[in-house]
Every structure is written in structure tokens, then in C-alpha cells.
Coordinates of C-alpha atoms in Angstrom, one line a residue:
M11 CA 12.3 -6.7 -9.5
G12 CA 13.5 -8.8 -12.4
Q13 CA 17.0 -9.7 -13.2
E14 CA 18.8 -8.3 -16.2
M15 CA 19.9 -11.0 -18.5
L16 CA 22.2 -11.0 -21.5
V17 CA 20.4 -12.3 -24.5
N18 CA 21.9 -12.2 -28.0
G19 CA 24.4 -9.5 -26.8
F20 CA 21.8 -7.3 -25.3
C21 CA 20.4 -7.0 -21.7
K22 CA 16.9 -8.3 -21.3
V23 CA 14.9 -8.1 -18.0
D24 CA 13.4 -11.3 -16.8
K25 CA 10.3 -9.8 -15.1
D26 CA 8.3 -13.0 -14.4
G27 CA 11.2 -15.1 -13.2
G28 CA 10.5 -17.6 -15.9
P29 CA 13.0 -19.6 -17.9
R30 CA 16.0 -17.7 -19.2
T31 CA 17.5 -17.9 -22.7
N32 CA 21.0 -18.1 -21.3
G33 CA 22.6 -17.8 -17.9
K34 CA 24.8 -14.6 -18.4
I35 CA 23.8 -11.7 -16.2
C36 CA 24.8 -8.3 -17.4
R37 CA 25.1 -5.0 -15.6
N38 CA 24.3 -2.7 -18.5
P39 CA 23.3 -3.2 -22.2
V40 CA 26.2 -4.2 -24.5
G41 CA 28.9 -2.9 -22.2
L42 CA 28.0 0.8 -22.5
S43 CA 29.8 3.2 -20.3
R44 CA 28.5 4.6 -17.0
I45 CA 28.3 8.1 -18.7
S46 CA 26.2 6.8 -21.6
M47 CA 23.8 5.1 -19.2
S48 CA 23.4 8.1 -16.9
D49 CA 20.2 10.2 -16.8
T50 CA 22.1 13.2 -18.2
H51 CA 22.7 11.4 -21.4
G52 CA 19.1 10.7 -22.3
E53 CA 16.3 12.8 -23.9
D54 CA 16.2 15.0 -20.8
S55 CA 19.7 16.2 -21.2
P56 CA 20.5 19.9 -22.0
Y57 CA 21.6 18.8 -25.5
F58 CA 18.2 17.4 -26.4
A59 CA 16.4 20.3 -24.6
G60 CA 18.3 22.6 -27.1
W61 CA 17.0 20.5 -30.0
K62 CA 13.5 20.6 -28.7
A63 CA 13.6 24.4 -28.3
Y64 CA 15.0 24.8 -31.8
D65 CA 12.3 22.5 -33.3
Q66 CA 9.6 24.6 -31.7
D67 CA 11.0 28.0 -32.6
P68 CA 13.8 27.9 -35.3
Y69 CA 15.7 31.1 -36.2
D70 CA 15.1 32.6 -39.6
A71 CA 16.6 36.0 -40.5
V72 CA 13.4 37.2 -42.2
K73 CA 10.5 35.2 -40.7
N74 CA 11.7 34.6 -37.1
P75 CA 14.7 36.8 -36.1
S76 CA 14.1 36.1 -32.4
G77 CA 14.1 32.3 -32.9
V78 CA 16.5 29.7 -31.5
I79 CA 19.8 29.1 -33.2
Q80 CA 21.0 25.5 -32.8
M81 CA 24.7 25.6 -31.9
G82 CA 25.1 22.2 -30.4
L83 CA 25.8 20.2 -33.5
A84 CA 29.2 19.8 -35.1
E85 CA 29.2 19.4 -38.9
N86 CA 31.8 17.3 -40.6
Q87 CA 32.7 18.3 -44.2

């Protein structure tokens, strides 16, 4: 498996073991938190599952009263 390398502030994986742009090894991209890097924060999270369900079957009072209501998004006004 390749090494993660820090290149221009971002992690880059050196898959072939070839020359590296710089010598800094990083543990995660741009210092992101363990929570943001976890599997539960990606597209498979319940948050995104809710969005996918909403996109496939959105609620409409007249046309689709049994559709999904998206309640996982805060709105700033």
C-alpha cells in the first residue's frame, strides 16, 4: 500500500513508490477531524440517505401527499 504524502496542503497517496513532491507525511487530508473522516460522515450516512429518499419521492400536498418531507436541513434567514 502506498504512503500518504502532503502535497500543496493536501494528502496525496504515493502508489508506485516513485519520487515524492515533498517529504511531509500526513495522517489525514488537511488536518480534518476524526469525525469528518469517519464512514458515518460520507454519502452513506443517514443524513445523505434522507436526501436520497427525498429526491426520489418528494412530498407535495396535492401531487404526492405520502412523499418524503426533508427535515434534516437547517435554514438560515
